[in-house]
Structure formats: structure tokens, C-alpha cells
Short mmCIF file of C-alpha atoms in Angstrom, two decimals:
data_model
loop_
_atom_site.label_atom_id
_atom_site.label_comp_id
_atom_site.label_asym_id
_atom_site.label_seq_id
_atom_site.Cartn_x
_atom_site.Cartn_y
_atom_site.Cartn_z
CA MET A 271 28.39 -7.12 -9.50
CA PRO A 272 25.35 -6.82 -7.35
CA HIS A 273 24.99 -3.56 -5.43
CA SER A 274 22.41 -1.72 -3.14
CA PRO A 275 19.98 -4.79 -2.33
CA ARG A 276 16.76 -3.43 -0.95
CA TRP A 277 13.42 -4.96 0.06
CA HIS A 278 10.56 -3.33 -1.24
CA ALA A 279 6.85 -4.29 -1.90
CA GLY A 280 7.59 -7.85 -1.37
CA ARG A 281 10.63 -8.26 -3.43
CA LEU A 282 14.40 -8.15 -3.14
CA TRP A 283 15.77 -5.34 -5.72
CA LEU A 284 19.32 -4.87 -6.59
CA HIS A 285 21.36 -3.35 -9.25
CA ASN A 286 23.48 -5.64 -11.52
CA SER A 287 26.04 -2.89 -11.54
CA GLY A 288 28.41 -4.41 -13.86
CA THR A 289 25.98 -4.75 -16.52
CA GLY A 290 24.07 -1.44 -15.76
CA GLU A 291 20.75 -3.11 -15.36
CA PHE A 292 18.31 -2.69 -12.29
CA GLY A 293 15.83 -5.46 -11.29
CA PHE A 294 14.73 -7.88 -8.65
CA VAL A 295 15.19 -11.52 -7.57
CA ASP A 296 12.74 -14.06 -8.71
CA GLY A 297 13.16 -17.54 -7.88
CA GLY A 298 16.89 -17.14 -6.76
CA LYS A 299 17.51 -15.61 -10.30
CA PHE A 300 18.05 -11.87 -11.18
CA GLN A 301 15.45 -10.45 -13.60
CA PRO A 302 16.40 -7.20 -15.16
CA LEU A 303 13.80 -4.59 -15.44
CA CYS A 304 15.37 -1.80 -17.14
CA PHE A 305 19.19 -0.76 -18.48
CA CYS A 306 20.47 2.67 -17.20
CA PRO A 307 23.43 4.14 -18.52
CA GLY A 308 26.02 4.11 -15.51
CA TYR A 309 27.57 2.20 -12.92
CA LEU A 310 24.53 1.68 -10.58
CA ARG A 311 25.22 2.18 -6.71
CA GLY A 312 22.50 3.60 -4.14
CA LEU A 313 19.00 2.68 -4.24
CA SER A 314 15.79 4.03 -2.66
CA PHE A 315 12.05 4.02 -2.87
CA ALA A 316 9.15 6.43 -3.09
CA GLY A 317 6.05 4.77 -3.45
CA ASN A 318 5.94 2.74 -6.82
CA TYR A 319 9.22 4.30 -8.15
CA ALA A 320 12.97 3.59 -7.58
CA ILE A 321 15.55 6.27 -6.99
CA MET A 322 18.98 5.10 -7.88
CA GLY A 323 22.35 6.74 -8.56
CA LEU A 324 24.48 6.61 -11.75
CA SER A 325 28.12 6.67 -11.79
CA LYS A 326 30.86 7.26 -14.60
CA PRO A 327 33.55 4.26 -14.53
CA ARG A 328 36.36 5.23 -12.74
CA ASP A 329 39.62 5.55 -14.80
CA SER A 330 41.06 2.21 -13.11
CA LYS A 331 41.89 -1.25 -14.31
CA THR A 332 39.39 -2.84 -11.52
CA PHE A 333 36.39 -1.28 -13.74
CA ALA A 334 37.74 -2.13 -17.25
CA GLY A 335 36.11 -4.66 -19.38
CA LEU A 336 32.61 -4.81 -17.57
CA ALA A 337 29.58 -5.63 -19.73
CA LEU A 338 28.36 -2.21 -19.05
CA ASP A 339 31.03 -1.03 -21.34
CA GLN A 340 29.61 -3.09 -24.29
CA ALA A 341 25.99 -2.38 -23.50
CA LEU A 342 26.94 1.32 -23.79
CA GLU A 343 28.78 0.68 -26.78
CA GLN A 344 25.90 -1.18 -28.62
CA ARG A 345 23.35 1.57 -27.52
CA GLN A 346 25.88 4.28 -28.85
CA MET A 347 25.64 5.86 -25.30
CA GLU A 348 28.07 7.26 -23.06
CA ALA A 349 28.22 6.43 -19.06
CA ARG A 350 26.37 9.07 -17.20
CA CYS A 351 26.51 10.34 -13.59
CA GLY A 352 23.13 11.49 -11.89
CA LEU A 353 20.04 10.15 -10.47
CA TYR A 354 17.24 8.17 -12.34
CA VAL A 355 13.72 7.30 -11.02
CA VAL A 356 12.15 4.40 -12.44
CA ASP A 357 8.57 3.42 -12.74
CA LEU A 358 8.56 -0.03 -10.75
CA ALA A 359 5.35 -1.34 -12.96
CA SER A 360 6.65 -0.45 -16.43
CA GLY A 361 10.69 0.00 -15.87
CA ASP A 362 10.35 3.35 -17.75
CA ILE A 363 12.76 6.05 -16.63
CA ALA A 364 10.21 8.51 -15.16
CA HIS A 365 12.88 11.21 -14.38
CA SER A 366 16.54 11.77 -14.61
CA LEU A 367 18.97 14.45 -13.28
CA GLY A 368 22.26 14.34 -14.53
CA LEU A 369 25.37 15.75 -13.01
CA GLU A 370 28.38 17.23 -14.75
CA GLY A 371 31.65 18.52 -13.70
CA ILE A 372 33.75 17.34 -10.46
CA VAL A 373 31.08 15.01 -9.48
CA SER A 374 31.19 11.81 -11.17
CA GLU A 375 30.31 9.11 -8.67
CA PHE A 376 27.46 8.13 -6.38
CA TYR A 377 27.88 6.10 -3.35
CA ASP A 378 24.29 5.91 -1.93
CA VAL A 379 20.60 7.60 -2.51
CA ALA A 380 18.24 8.20 0.18
CA VAL A 381 14.41 9.61 0.11
CA ILE A 382 13.53 11.82 2.70
CA PRO A 383 9.76 11.16 3.32
CA GLY A 384 7.34 14.23 3.57
CA LYS A 385 10.25 16.86 2.55
CA GLN A 386 10.11 18.99 -0.43
CA GLN A 387 12.98 20.73 -1.60
CA PRO A 388 15.51 19.29 0.61
CA ALA A 389 19.13 21.07 0.58
CA ALA A 390 22.25 20.77 1.86
CA LEU A 391 23.82 24.34 2.71
CA GLY A 392 27.44 24.77 3.88
CA PRO A 393 28.47 27.01 6.77
CA GLY A 394 29.28 30.64 5.63
CA THR A 395 27.76 30.32 2.13
CA PRO A 396 25.59 33.01 0.71
CA GLU A 397 22.78 30.56 0.33
CA LEU A 398 22.65 30.05 4.29
CA LYS A 399 22.32 33.82 4.55
CA ARG A 400 18.87 34.08 2.68
CA MET A 401 17.55 30.56 4.01
CA ILE A 402 13.98 30.75 5.51
CA SER A 403 12.45 27.85 7.18
CA VAL A 404 8.79 27.62 7.70
CA GLY A 405 7.32 25.46 10.63
CA SER A 406 8.10 24.70 14.43
CA ALA A 407 11.89 24.19 15.35
CA PRO A 408 12.70 20.69 16.47
CA SER A 409 12.58 20.15 20.50
#
């Protein structure tokens, strides 16, 4: 189940979502770099790091019996929902952010270059009333 193919640093990177593996294509063959405990969707890069979304499996027959289920069982892990940051040189998980509650799936991930602490604020929320922006307004 290939997902989120992206070209970065001279390689085609992608998720093998049905197995939980992230890797690249070399010589026409998928080369796994690491295992992530969830259904992988969404991929972006920041320097030598890949940022990817992990989703919990849906309760449906469509995603039942995937190799991901067996891999999680073998590792005595449960599927997670969140973001993983993977070091492309080593395959190590450098950072992660887990999400609990109503959010259980990611569809895509994007890096906003040059931004620190971006946020999505809804209209009429208390956070919007306290929002301070530093810098020039767009013209």
C-alpha cells in the first residue's frame, strides 16, 4: 500500500502504509528505513528529516488483516495517531507527537518553511482574541 510518494535529496521516498514502513525506492525496489506504529499518510521534509503522519486503523473491513497488524502485535505495540520525525541518515525516530481523543487519522503533512509555532485559530475563539502578530502585514 504505497502512499505519499515524494522526491527529496535525489530519492523517491514513500510509505508502505500497510506494513508501517517508511523508506525509499532503489533500483525499482522499496528499501525500508524504519517502522512506525501506525498507518502512514502524509510526508514532508525539513533538511535531513522526514515528517510523517500516523493514523490509527479504521474500524472497517477494508483495512483489516494488514501486515501492519502483525508487526504491531510482534512488537507488542498499539497503533498510534500523531506525527513522527525521522532522521533520514539513521532511520531513528528523532521526535514524535501523539494525539489522543477525537482525532485518529492524518491525511497529509506539510512543513511551512521559516515559521516557528504556526497555529490554526478558529473565528471567535478565545485564543484569537489574545493573538499577537509580530512583523509586517502582507501587501
